[in-house]
Coordinates of C-alpha atoms in Angstrom, one line a residue:
Chain A
M718 CA -82.2 31.8 23.7
N719 CA -83.3 30.7 20.3
P720 CA -84.3 33.9 18.4
Q721 CA -86.5 32.0 16.0
K722 CA -88.6 31.1 18.9
T723 CA -88.9 34.5 20.4
Y724 CA -90.0 35.8 17.1
T725 CA -92.9 33.3 16.9
V726 CA -94.3 34.4 20.3
T727 CA -93.9 38.0 19.4
F728 CA -95.8 37.5 16.1
L729 CA -98.6 35.6 17.9
I730 CA -99.1 38.4 20.3
L731 CA -99.0 41.0 17.6
L732 CA -101.5 39.1 15.5
L733 CA -103.8 38.7 18.5
L734 CA -103.5 42.5 19.1
V735 CA -104.5 43.1 15.3
V736 CA -107.7 40.9 15.8
L737 CA -108.6 42.6 19.1
L738 CA -108.1 46.1 17.9
F739 CA -110.0 45.3 14.6
L740 CA -113.0 44.3 16.8
V741 CA -112.6 47.3 19.1
N742 CA -112.3 49.5 16.1
V743 CA -115.5 48.2 14.5
S744 CA -117.3 48.3 17.9
L745 CA -116.4 51.9 18.7
G746 CA -117.9 55.0 17.0
S747 CA -120.7 57.3 17.4
V748 CA -122.9 54.4 18.5
S749 CA -121.1 51.6 20.6
I750 CA -121.9 48.2 19.1
P751 CA -121.3 45.2 21.2
F752 CA -118.9 42.5 19.8
S753 CA -121.8 39.9 19.6
D754 CA -123.7 42.2 17.0
I755 CA -120.5 42.3 15.0
F756 CA -120.5 38.5 14.6
N757 CA -124.3 38.3 14.2
S758 CA -124.1 40.8 11.4
F759 CA -122.3 38.5 9.2
F760 CA -125.2 36.0 9.3
A761 CA -127.9 38.6 8.8
D762 CA -129.9 39.0 5.6
A763 CA -128.4 42.0 3.6
S764 CA -132.1 43.2 2.6
Q765 CA -133.2 43.1 6.4
Y766 CA -130.2 44.7 8.1
T767 CA -131.1 46.5 11.3
N768 CA -129.5 49.9 11.6
K769 CA -126.4 48.5 13.6
E770 CA -125.9 45.7 11.1
Y771 CA -125.9 48.2 8.3
I772 CA -123.4 50.4 10.0
I773 CA -121.2 47.3 10.6
Q774 CA -121.3 45.8 7.1
N775 CA -121.3 49.1 5.0
Y776 CA -119.3 51.5 7.1
R777 CA -117.3 50.2 9.9
L778 CA -115.9 47.0 8.3
P779 CA -114.7 48.5 5.2
K780 CA -113.1 51.4 7.4
A781 CA -111.3 49.0 9.7
L782 CA -110.1 46.9 6.6
T783 CA -108.9 50.1 5.1
A784 CA -107.0 51.1 8.3
I785 CA -105.2 47.8 8.1
L786 CA -104.1 48.2 4.5
V787 CA -103.1 51.8 5.0
G788 CA -101.1 51.2 8.1
S789 CA -99.3 48.0 6.8
G790 CA -98.7 49.3 3.3
L791 CA -97.2 52.7 4.4
G792 CA -95.0 51.0 6.9
I793 CA -93.7 48.6 4.2
S794 CA -93.2 51.2 1.8
G795 CA -91.3 53.2 4.4
L796 CA -89.1 50.1 5.2
L797 CA -88.3 49.6 1.6
M798 CA -87.2 53.3 1.0
Q799 CA -85.0 53.3 4.2
T800 CA -83.1 50.1 3.0
L801 CA -82.9 51.2 -0.6
F802 CA -81.6 54.8 0.2
R803 CA -79.6 53.5 3.3
N804 CA -81.3 56.3 5.3
P805 CA -83.3 56.1 8.5
L806 CA -85.1 59.4 7.6
A807 CA -86.3 58.0 4.2
G808 CA -90.1 57.3 3.9
P809 CA -92.7 57.8 1.2
F810 CA -93.5 61.5 2.7
V811 CA -89.9 62.6 2.8
L812 CA -89.0 61.4 -0.8
G813 CA -91.8 63.4 -2.3
I814 CA -94.0 60.5 -3.2
T815 CA -96.9 61.8 -1.2
S816 CA -96.2 65.3 -2.6
G817 CA -96.5 63.7 -6.1
A818 CA -99.8 62.2 -5.3
S819 CA -101.0 65.3 -3.8
L820 CA -100.0 67.3 -6.9
G821 CA -101.8 64.8 -9.1
V822 CA -105.0 65.2 -6.9
A823 CA -104.7 69.0 -7.0
L824 CA -104.5 69.1 -10.6
V825 CA -107.7 67.0 -11.1
I826 CA -109.6 68.7 -8.5
M827 CA -108.6 72.3 -9.0
G828 CA -106.8 72.2 -12.3
S829 CA -110.1 72.5 -14.4
S830 CA -110.6 76.1 -13.4
V831 CA -107.0 76.9 -14.5
I832 CA -106.6 74.8 -17.7
G833 CA -110.2 74.5 -18.3
G834 CA -112.0 72.1 -20.7
V835 CA -109.3 69.3 -20.6
F836 CA -110.6 67.9 -17.2
T837 CA -114.2 69.1 -17.2
A838 CA -114.8 66.3 -19.6
V839 CA -113.6 63.9 -17.0
L840 CA -115.8 63.5 -14.1
I841 CA -114.1 64.2 -10.8
S842 CA -114.9 60.7 -9.5
K843 CA -112.9 58.8 -6.9
W844 CA -111.4 56.9 -9.7
S845 CA -109.9 60.0 -11.4
L846 CA -108.4 61.1 -8.1
V847 CA -106.9 57.7 -7.6
I848 CA -105.3 57.5 -11.1
A849 CA -103.9 61.1 -10.6
A850 CA -102.5 60.3 -7.2
S851 CA -100.9 57.1 -8.5
L852 CA -99.5 58.6 -11.7
G853 CA -98.3 61.7 -9.6
S854 CA -96.4 59.4 -7.0
F855 CA -95.0 57.2 -9.7
I856 CA -93.5 60.1 -11.6
V857 CA -91.9 61.8 -8.6
L858 CA -90.4 58.4 -7.5
L859 CA -89.1 57.8 -10.9
T860 CA -87.5 61.2 -11.0
V861 CA -86.0 60.6 -7.6
L862 CA -84.6 57.3 -8.9
I863 CA -83.0 58.9 -11.9
V864 CA -81.5 61.6 -9.9
S865 CA -80.3 59.0 -7.4
S866 CA -78.4 57.2 -10.0
K867 CA -76.5 60.3 -10.9
V868 CA -76.0 61.6 -7.4
R869 CA -74.2 59.3 -5.0
D870 CA -74.8 61.3 -2.0
T871 CA -77.9 60.1 -0.2
M872 CA -78.6 63.3 1.7
A873 CA -78.7 65.1 -1.7
I874 CA -81.5 62.8 -2.7
L875 CA -83.4 63.4 0.4
I876 CA -83.2 67.2 -0.3
I877 CA -84.3 66.6 -3.7
G878 CA -87.3 64.9 -2.2
L879 CA -88.0 67.9 0.0
M880 CA -87.7 70.2 -3.0
F881 CA -90.3 68.2 -4.8
G882 CA -92.6 69.0 -1.7
S883 CA -91.9 72.6 -2.1
I884 CA -92.6 72.7 -5.8
T885 CA -95.8 70.8 -5.2
S886 CA -97.1 73.1 -2.5
A887 CA -96.1 76.1 -4.7
I888 CA -98.1 74.7 -7.6
V889 CA -101.0 73.8 -5.2
S890 CA -101.0 77.5 -4.0
V891 CA -101.1 78.8 -7.5
L892 CA -104.0 76.4 -8.3
S893 CA -105.9 77.2 -5.2
Y894 CA -105.6 81.0 -6.0
F895 CA -107.6 80.4 -9.3
S896 CA -110.0 77.8 -8.0
S897 CA -113.4 78.1 -6.6
A898 CA -114.2 77.6 -2.8
E899 CA -115.8 74.3 -3.4
E900 CA -112.7 72.9 -5.1
L901 CA -110.5 74.3 -2.6
Q902 CA -112.5 72.5 0.2
Q903 CA -112.5 69.3 -1.7
Y904 CA -108.8 69.5 -1.9
I905 CA -108.3 70.4 1.8
F906 CA -110.6 67.7 2.9
W907 CA -108.8 65.1 0.9
G908 CA -105.6 66.3 2.6
F909 CA -106.9 65.5 6.0
G910 CA -107.0 61.9 5.0
S911 CA -109.8 59.7 5.5
L912 CA -110.3 55.9 6.0
G913 CA -114.1 55.9 6.0
D914 CA -115.0 56.9 2.5
L915 CA -114.6 53.6 0.7
Q916 CA -117.3 51.3 -0.6
W917 CA -116.9 47.7 -1.0
N918 CA -116.1 47.9 -4.6
E919 CA -113.4 50.5 -4.1
L920 CA -112.0 48.7 -1.3
A921 CA -111.7 45.6 -3.7
V922 CA -109.7 47.7 -6.2
F923 CA -107.6 49.1 -3.4
A924 CA -106.8 45.7 -1.9
S925 CA -105.9 44.3 -5.3
I926 CA -103.4 47.0 -6.1
Y927 CA -102.2 46.8 -2.5
A928 CA -101.8 43.0 -2.9
I929 CA -99.7 43.4 -6.1
G930 CA -97.4 45.9 -4.2
L931 CA -97.0 43.7 -1.4
L932 CA -96.0 40.8 -3.7
F933 CA -93.4 42.9 -5.2
S934 CA -92.2 43.7 -1.6
I935 CA -92.0 40.1 -0.8
A936 CA -90.1 39.5 -3.9
S937 CA -87.6 42.1 -2.9
I938 CA -86.7 40.4 0.5
K939 CA -83.6 38.9 -0.5
A940 CA -82.5 42.0 -2.5
L941 CA -83.3 44.3 0.4
N942 CA -81.2 42.1 2.7
T943 CA -78.2 42.1 0.4
L944 CA -78.6 45.9 0.1
L945 CA -77.8 46.2 3.7
L946 CA -74.3 45.8 2.8
G947 CA -74.3 48.6 0.4
E948 CA -74.5 48.5 -3.4
N949 CA -71.0 47.5 -4.2
Y950 CA -71.0 44.5 -1.9
A951 CA -74.6 43.7 -3.2
K952 CA -73.3 43.6 -6.8
S953 CA -70.3 41.4 -5.7
L954 CA -72.8 38.9 -4.2
G955 CA -74.6 38.6 -7.7
L956 CA -77.4 41.0 -7.3
D957 CA -78.9 42.8 -10.3
I958 CA -78.9 46.2 -8.8
K959 CA -80.8 47.9 -11.5
K960 CA -83.6 45.3 -11.6
S961 CA -84.0 45.1 -7.9
R962 CA -84.0 48.8 -7.4
L963 CA -86.9 49.1 -10.1
I964 CA -88.9 46.3 -8.3
I965 CA -88.5 47.9 -5.0
I966 CA -89.4 51.4 -6.4
I967 CA -92.5 49.7 -8.1
A968 CA -93.6 48.1 -4.9
T969 CA -93.3 51.5 -3.0
S970 CA -95.2 53.6 -5.6
L971 CA -97.9 50.9 -5.8
L972 CA -98.3 50.8 -2.1
A973 CA -97.8 54.4 -1.1
G974 CA -99.4 55.7 -4.4
T975 CA -102.7 53.9 -4.0
I976 CA -102.9 54.5 -0.2
T977 CA -102.4 58.2 -0.9
A978 CA -105.0 58.0 -3.6
F979 CA -107.7 56.2 -1.6
A980 CA -107.1 57.5 1.9
G981 CA -105.2 60.8 1.3
P982 CA -101.8 61.8 2.4
I983 CA -101.3 59.9 5.7
A984 CA -98.3 61.5 7.5
F985 CA -95.6 59.9 9.7
I986 CA -96.7 56.1 9.6
G987 CA -94.3 55.4 6.7
L988 CA -91.3 56.8 8.5
A989 CA -92.1 55.7 12.0
I990 CA -93.5 52.0 11.7
P991 CA -90.2 50.5 10.6
H992 CA -88.3 52.1 13.5
I993 CA -90.7 50.9 16.0
T994 CA -90.5 47.4 14.5
R995 CA -86.7 47.3 14.4
L996 CA -86.6 48.4 18.1
V997 CA -89.0 45.8 19.2
F998 CA -87.8 43.0 17.0
N999 CA -84.1 44.1 17.0
T1000 CA -83.3 42.7 13.6
A1001 CA -82.4 44.0 10.2
N1002 CA -83.6 40.9 8.3
H1003 CA -86.4 41.8 6.0
K1004 CA -87.8 38.2 6.2
I1005 CA -88.8 39.1 9.8
L1006 CA -89.2 42.9 9.3
I1007 CA -91.8 42.7 6.5
P1008 CA -94.4 40.7 8.3
A1009 CA -93.5 42.5 11.4
V1010 CA -94.0 46.0 10.0
F1011 CA -97.3 44.7 8.5
L1012 CA -98.6 43.8 12.0
F1013 CA -97.3 46.9 13.7
G1014 CA -98.6 49.3 10.9
A1015 CA -102.2 47.6 11.2
I1016 CA -102.1 48.0 14.9
I1017 CA -100.9 51.6 15.0
M1018 CA -103.5 52.6 12.4
L1019 CA -106.3 50.8 14.0
I1020 CA -105.5 52.6 17.2
C1021 CA -105.2 56.1 15.6
D1022 CA -108.5 55.5 13.9
S1023 CA -110.3 54.4 17.1
I1024 CA -109.0 57.7 18.7
A1025 CA -109.9 59.7 15.6
Q1026 CA -113.5 58.5 15.9
L1027 CA -113.7 60.2 19.2
P1028 CA -116.0 57.3 20.7
T1029 CA -119.6 57.9 21.5
S1030 CA -119.4 61.3 19.8
D1031 CA -120.6 62.6 16.3
Y1032 CA -117.2 64.1 15.5
T1033 CA -114.3 62.6 13.6
L1034 CA -111.0 64.1 13.7
P1035 CA -108.6 64.3 10.7
I1036 CA -106.8 60.9 10.7
N1037 CA -103.7 62.7 9.4
A1038 CA -103.4 64.8 12.6
I1039 CA -103.9 61.7 14.9
T1040 CA -101.1 59.6 13.2
S1041 CA -98.6 62.4 14.0
L1042 CA -100.0 63.2 17.6
I1043 CA -100.1 59.6 18.6
G1044 CA -97.1 58.3 16.6
A1045 CA -94.3 61.1 16.9
P1046 CA -94.0 60.8 20.7
V1047 CA -93.9 57.1 20.6
V1048 CA -90.8 57.4 18.2
I1049 CA -89.2 60.1 20.4
W1050 CA -89.7 57.9 23.5
L1051 CA -88.3 54.8 21.9
L1052 CA -85.3 56.7 20.6
I1053 CA -84.5 58.2 24.0
R1054 CA -84.9 54.9 25.5
K1055 CA -82.7 53.1 23.0
R1056 CA -80.4 56.2 22.2
K1057 CA -79.9 55.2 18.8
M1058 CA -81.5 55.0 15.3
V1059 CA -80.2 52.1 13.3
F1060 CA -81.6 50.6 10.2
Chain B
M1323 CA -42.6 27.3 -15.0
K1324 CA -43.8 24.9 -12.3
N1325 CA -47.3 26.2 -12.4
N1326 CA -49.4 24.6 -15.1
N1327 CA -52.6 26.1 -16.5
Q1328 CA -54.9 24.3 -14.2
N1329 CA -53.4 26.0 -11.3
T1330 CA -53.9 29.5 -12.8
I1331 CA -57.0 31.2 -11.2
L1332 CA -56.8 34.8 -12.8
K1333 CA -54.5 36.1 -15.6
T1334 CA -54.2 39.4 -17.2
E1335 CA -53.0 39.8 -20.8
D1336 CA -51.7 43.2 -21.9
L1337 CA -54.0 44.9 -19.6
S1338 CA -54.4 48.7 -19.6
I1339 CA -56.3 50.2 -16.8
G1340 CA -57.6 53.8 -16.3
Y1341 CA -60.6 55.9 -16.8
R1342 CA -62.6 56.4 -20.1
S1343 CA -64.9 59.6 -20.4
K1344 CA -66.6 60.5 -23.5
K1345 CA -63.7 62.3 -25.2
T1346 CA -60.5 61.3 -23.2
E1347 CA -58.9 58.2 -22.1
T1348 CA -56.7 58.5 -18.8
S1349 CA -54.4 55.5 -18.8
I1350 CA -53.1 54.7 -15.3
A1351 CA -51.0 51.8 -16.3
S1352 CA -50.5 49.6 -19.3
G1353 CA -48.9 46.3 -20.5
I1354 CA -49.9 44.5 -17.3
N1355 CA -49.2 40.6 -17.4
L1356 CA -50.1 39.0 -14.1
T1357 CA -50.9 35.4 -13.1
L1358 CA -52.6 34.5 -9.8
N1359 CA -52.3 30.8 -9.0
K1360 CA -54.1 28.6 -6.6
G1361 CA -53.3 28.7 -2.9
E1362 CA -51.3 31.9 -3.1
L1363 CA -51.2 35.0 -0.8
I1364 CA -50.5 37.8 -3.2
G1365 CA -49.9 41.5 -1.9
L1366 CA -50.2 44.5 -4.1
V1367 CA -48.1 47.3 -2.9
G1368 CA -47.3 50.8 -4.3
G1369 CA -47.4 54.5 -3.4
N1370 CA -50.5 56.5 -3.0
G1371 CA -52.3 57.4 -6.2
I1372 CA -50.3 54.8 -8.1
G1373 CA -53.5 52.9 -9.2
K1374 CA -53.8 50.0 -6.9
S1375 CA -57.5 50.6 -6.5
T1376 CA -58.0 51.1 -10.2
L1377 CA -56.2 47.7 -10.7
L1378 CA -58.4 45.8 -8.2
R1379 CA -61.5 47.5 -9.5
T1380 CA -60.6 46.3 -12.9
L1381 CA -59.7 42.7 -11.7
T1382 CA -63.2 42.5 -10.0
N1383 CA -65.0 43.9 -13.1
V1384 CA -66.2 46.9 -11.3
Q1385 CA -64.9 49.0 -14.1
P1386 CA -63.8 48.0 -17.7
A1387 CA -60.3 47.6 -19.0
L1388 CA -59.0 50.2 -21.4
K1389 CA -57.2 47.5 -23.4
G1390 CA -56.2 43.9 -22.9
S1391 CA -58.3 41.4 -20.9
V1392 CA -58.7 39.8 -17.5
L1393 CA -59.2 36.0 -17.7
L1394 CA -60.8 34.3 -14.7
H1395 CA -60.5 30.5 -15.0
G1396 CA -59.6 31.1 -18.7
K1397 CA -62.8 33.2 -19.6
T1398 CA -62.8 36.9 -19.9
I1399 CA -64.3 38.6 -16.8
E1400 CA -66.8 40.6 -18.9
S1401 CA -68.5 37.2 -20.0
Y1402 CA -69.5 36.5 -16.5
D1403 CA -72.9 37.4 -15.4
N1404 CA -73.3 38.8 -11.8
L1405 CA -74.3 35.7 -10.3
T1406 CA -71.7 33.2 -11.8
L1407 CA -69.0 35.8 -11.0
A1408 CA -70.2 35.9 -7.2
K1409 CA -69.4 32.2 -7.0
V1410 CA -65.9 32.4 -8.2
L1411 CA -64.8 35.8 -6.8
S1412 CA -65.5 37.5 -3.5
I1413 CA -64.3 41.0 -2.4
V1414 CA -63.7 42.8 0.8
L1415 CA -63.8 46.6 0.2
T1416 CA -62.6 49.7 2.3
E1417 CA -66.1 51.0 2.4
T1418 CA -68.2 50.5 5.4
I1419 CA -71.4 48.4 5.3
A1420 CA -74.6 50.3 4.9
S1421 CA -76.4 48.7 8.0
K1422 CA -74.6 47.9 11.1
N1423 CA -77.8 46.6 12.7
L1424 CA -77.0 43.1 11.4
S1425 CA -75.8 40.4 13.6
V1426 CA -72.3 38.9 12.9
F1427 CA -74.1 35.7 12.0
E1428 CA -76.6 37.4 9.6
L1429 CA -73.8 39.4 8.0
I1430 CA -71.7 36.2 7.3
A1431 CA -74.8 34.4 6.2
L1432 CA -75.3 37.1 3.4
G1433 CA -72.2 35.7 1.9
R1434 CA -74.3 32.6 0.8
Q1435 CA -76.7 34.8 -1.2
P1436 CA -75.3 33.6 -4.5
Y1437 CA -76.5 29.9 -3.5
T1438 CA -79.8 30.6 -1.8
N1439 CA -83.3 30.6 -3.3
W1440 CA -85.6 33.6 -3.9
V1441 CA -86.1 34.5 -0.3
G1442 CA -82.5 33.6 0.9
T1443 CA -83.5 30.4 2.9
L1444 CA -80.3 28.9 4.3
T1445 CA -79.9 25.1 3.6
T1446 CA -77.9 22.8 5.5
A1447 CA -75.0 23.1 2.9
D1448 CA -75.3 27.0 3.5
A1449 CA -75.3 26.5 7.3
N1450 CA -72.1 24.2 7.1
A1451 CA -70.3 26.9 5.0
I1452 CA -71.3 29.6 7.3
N1453 CA -70.2 27.7 10.4
A1454 CA -66.9 26.8 8.8
A1455 CA -66.2 30.2 8.0
I1456 CA -67.0 31.3 11.5
S1457 CA -64.7 28.6 13.0
Q1458 CA -62.0 29.3 10.5
T1459 CA -62.2 33.0 11.6
N1460 CA -62.5 32.1 15.4
L1461 CA -65.7 34.3 15.5
E1462 CA -67.9 31.8 17.6
S1463 CA -67.9 34.2 20.6
L1464 CA -69.2 37.3 18.6
K1465 CA -71.6 35.2 16.5
H1466 CA -74.8 36.9 18.0
K1467 CA -73.2 40.4 18.6
K1468 CA -74.4 43.4 16.4
C1469 CA -72.0 44.9 14.1
Y1470 CA -72.2 48.3 15.6
E1471 CA -70.9 46.6 18.8
L1472 CA -67.6 45.4 17.1
S1473 CA -64.3 47.1 16.9
D1474 CA -62.7 47.9 13.4
G1475 CA -60.4 44.8 13.7
Q1476 CA -63.3 42.6 14.6
L1477 CA -65.6 44.0 11.8
Q1478 CA -62.8 43.5 9.1
K1479 CA -62.6 39.8 10.4
V1480 CA -66.1 39.4 10.0
M1481 CA -66.2 41.0 6.5
I1482 CA -63.5 38.3 5.5
A1483 CA -65.5 35.6 7.1
R1484 CA -68.4 36.8 4.8
A1485 CA -66.2 36.5 1.9
L1486 CA -65.1 32.9 3.0
A1487 CA -68.8 31.8 3.5
Q1488 CA -69.3 33.0 -0.3
D1489 CA -66.8 29.9 -1.0
T1490 CA -65.0 31.4 -4.1
D1491 CA -61.6 30.4 -5.3
L1492 CA -60.5 34.0 -5.3
I1493 CA -60.8 36.5 -2.7
I1494 CA -59.6 40.1 -3.4
L1495 CA -59.3 42.5 -0.5
D1496 CA -58.8 46.3 -0.8
E1497 CA -56.4 47.6 1.9
P1498 CA -57.8 45.2 4.7
T1499 CA -55.5 46.7 7.3
T1500 CA -56.4 50.4 7.2
H1501 CA -57.6 51.8 10.4
L1502 CA -56.0 48.9 12.4
D1503 CA -53.2 49.2 14.8
M1504 CA -49.9 47.7 14.3
Y1505 CA -50.6 44.6 16.1
H1506 CA -53.8 44.0 14.3
K1507 CA -52.3 44.7 10.9
A1508 CA -49.8 41.9 11.5
Y1509 CA -52.6 39.8 12.8
I1510 CA -55.0 40.2 10.0
L1511 CA -52.1 39.6 7.4
K1512 CA -50.8 36.6 9.2
W1513 CA -54.1 35.0 9.5
L1514 CA -54.8 35.6 5.7
K1515 CA -51.7 33.6 5.2
K1516 CA -52.9 30.8 7.4
L1517 CA -56.2 30.9 5.6
V1518 CA -54.5 30.3 2.3
E1519 CA -52.7 27.4 3.7
Q1520 CA -55.8 25.9 5.3
T1521 CA -58.3 26.4 2.5
G1522 CA -56.3 26.5 -0.6
K1523 CA -57.9 29.6 -1.9
T1524 CA -56.2 32.4 -3.6
I1525 CA -56.1 35.7 -1.9
L1526 CA -55.0 39.0 -3.3
F1527 CA -54.9 42.1 -1.2
S1528 CA -53.6 45.6 -1.6
S1529 CA -51.8 47.2 1.3
H1530 CA -49.3 49.8 2.5
E1531 CA -47.7 47.4 4.9
I1532 CA -44.8 46.6 2.6
D1533 CA -42.5 45.1 5.5
L1534 CA -45.3 42.7 6.6
A1535 CA -46.2 42.0 3.0
I1536 CA -42.6 41.1 2.2
Q1537 CA -42.5 38.7 5.2
L1538 CA -45.8 37.0 4.6
C1539 CA -46.7 36.9 0.9
D1540 CA -45.9 34.3 -1.6
R1541 CA -45.7 36.8 -4.3
L1542 CA -45.8 40.5 -4.4
I1543 CA -47.1 42.8 -7.1
V1544 CA -45.2 46.1 -7.0
M1545 CA -46.7 49.1 -8.8
K1546 CA -44.5 51.9 -9.8
T1547 CA -45.0 54.7 -12.2
D1548 CA -43.1 53.1 -15.1
S1549 CA -43.6 49.5 -14.4
I1550 CA -45.4 46.7 -12.6
V1551 CA -43.5 43.7 -11.4
C1552 CA -44.7 40.5 -9.8
D1553 CA -42.4 38.0 -8.2
A1554 CA -41.5 36.2 -5.0
P1555 CA -40.5 39.0 -2.3
C1556 CA -36.8 37.8 -1.9
N1557 CA -36.3 37.9 -5.7
L1558 CA -38.0 41.5 -5.7
I1559 CA -35.4 42.6 -2.9
S1560 CA -32.4 41.1 -4.8
Q1561 CA -33.6 42.8 -8.0
G1562 CA -33.7 46.1 -6.0
V1563 CA -37.2 46.7 -7.0
F1564 CA -38.1 48.4 -3.6
N1565 CA -35.0 50.9 -3.8
N1566 CA -36.7 53.3 -5.9
L1567 CA -40.3 52.6 -4.8
F1568 CA -40.5 55.9 -3.1
P1569 CA -38.5 59.2 -3.5
D1570 CA -35.2 58.6 -1.5
D1571 CA -35.3 61.9 0.4
L1572 CA -37.1 60.6 3.4
I1573 CA -37.1 56.7 3.6
V1574 CA -34.6 54.2 2.1
F1575 CA -35.1 50.4 1.8
D1576 CA -32.7 48.3 3.8
T1577 CA -32.0 45.2 1.7
A1578 CA -30.6 43.4 4.7
T1579 CA -33.7 43.5 6.8
G1580 CA -36.2 43.8 4.0
S1581 CA -37.8 46.9 5.5
F1582 CA -37.9 50.7 5.1
K1583 CA -35.8 52.9 7.5
V1584 CA -36.1 56.6 8.1
K1585 CA -33.1 58.7 6.7
K1586 CA -31.2 60.2 9.7

């Protein structure tokens, strides 16, 4: 069988699933909205929206789009990390990128009580959270990178990533001890993760940074494939290791950083999606994996968000809990079935 | 000397190898003058810890020389950028590849990386080179297997096929026969000999299989603590180079058979 042909079929099925789940996601919620209303809402006059049309255009569409960006972006950044660090356990969360973002956000939300004055001048808007989260994740990733150039052992790098997580939670504990109840609550809610908070203009900024991260990822496809042989072989094949590493790190911190900034720390997706994709597509070629991870990430995130909505009820569960509750058993099941975890 | 300059692929001039830290310089060997010619199979032999790997690392520009120079096609090896070097020199290392989830074909195709575009698209020329490498190594039946399904010997062949696909004048292999049984050791080395005859490439490999190397190589580089000599195996034997290669309390070199014997 021609492998190229089977890939095309699988890709079409996945794409169809994304479209279908996107419509289901927009349609389900505290009020169910039929598919026909979704289409009609695009042609309605914005000043004369009915309630349903308003919900679709200003709440559900941005949320579904955010779900696609978050799922695909975290999946791709996880894939990049796993190949770069030659470790199937790597992911934005394990390497402390998410911790870095959390620390940045904690400093902005709760730091004003402790440090005082410095941050109070800056309004705690979504934008300051976004900038803080991006900076935090970038700094942690850069540190991990510097350490990884000195330490050859990849296990050590993972442990260092976990240590960053511990340091972060320790600093957050200190900060929360001194901060007010409201600030604490704001931070905890950020930690639950949320896909539904974005306005169209915020989504536009999110999507733009995401797009740059995606471009960097696509530009790294050849380097990633070469890195599958290990760094010494990659160098012997003419790869500029330092440059490629930097591009991969920038791509990851742009993707994981902005996603954490806009949607909170979403657990599990970054680690799991690449494995699910590899098991289904049975390839290590990043030319196939990157688009496949994109589609799988979008699908899983749309499913998780639809479940978190608790259809026809007014409650919304924290998305962060759902991603782990739904995703972790899937990975366990896949691994038991295939009995191996290759990357 | 029958070989003129055009036949010279790699040449070292008064080369010193070793490690350099901030304060000290640890020289492992010095005054190395070697010439590798086109279409030769050259073995590098010597005891453990004598500096075979260091020499190979210096010849492949992985680590800098302490003194002297390595000339590849008449240009110093440091003057090559990574990509140009990748088109002249390919390597097979002792370390295992990072991901064994690659198929045999995909792995061999990675040998074409220096020639492909930014996203690694294989052109017809690339496909031809890959298929040629596969047929030269008789790997057609394994083409679609995953690397984790292969035995050590098969994987070693695939790694050599990858180096062939890279289409370089010189291939350097670091201990290609470790982890292989006696049959496969002979198989791989015999087959390297055949590749040299078929393709006209120059192959340099380090090995502990001195007996086999004596039988198969055009020339041997013998590394000893005090000297490095390079000549045809029969000349080396008649010069008695192997006689004191190892301490003589356990094994002795038998000049008649060209192999080592355990002392009774």
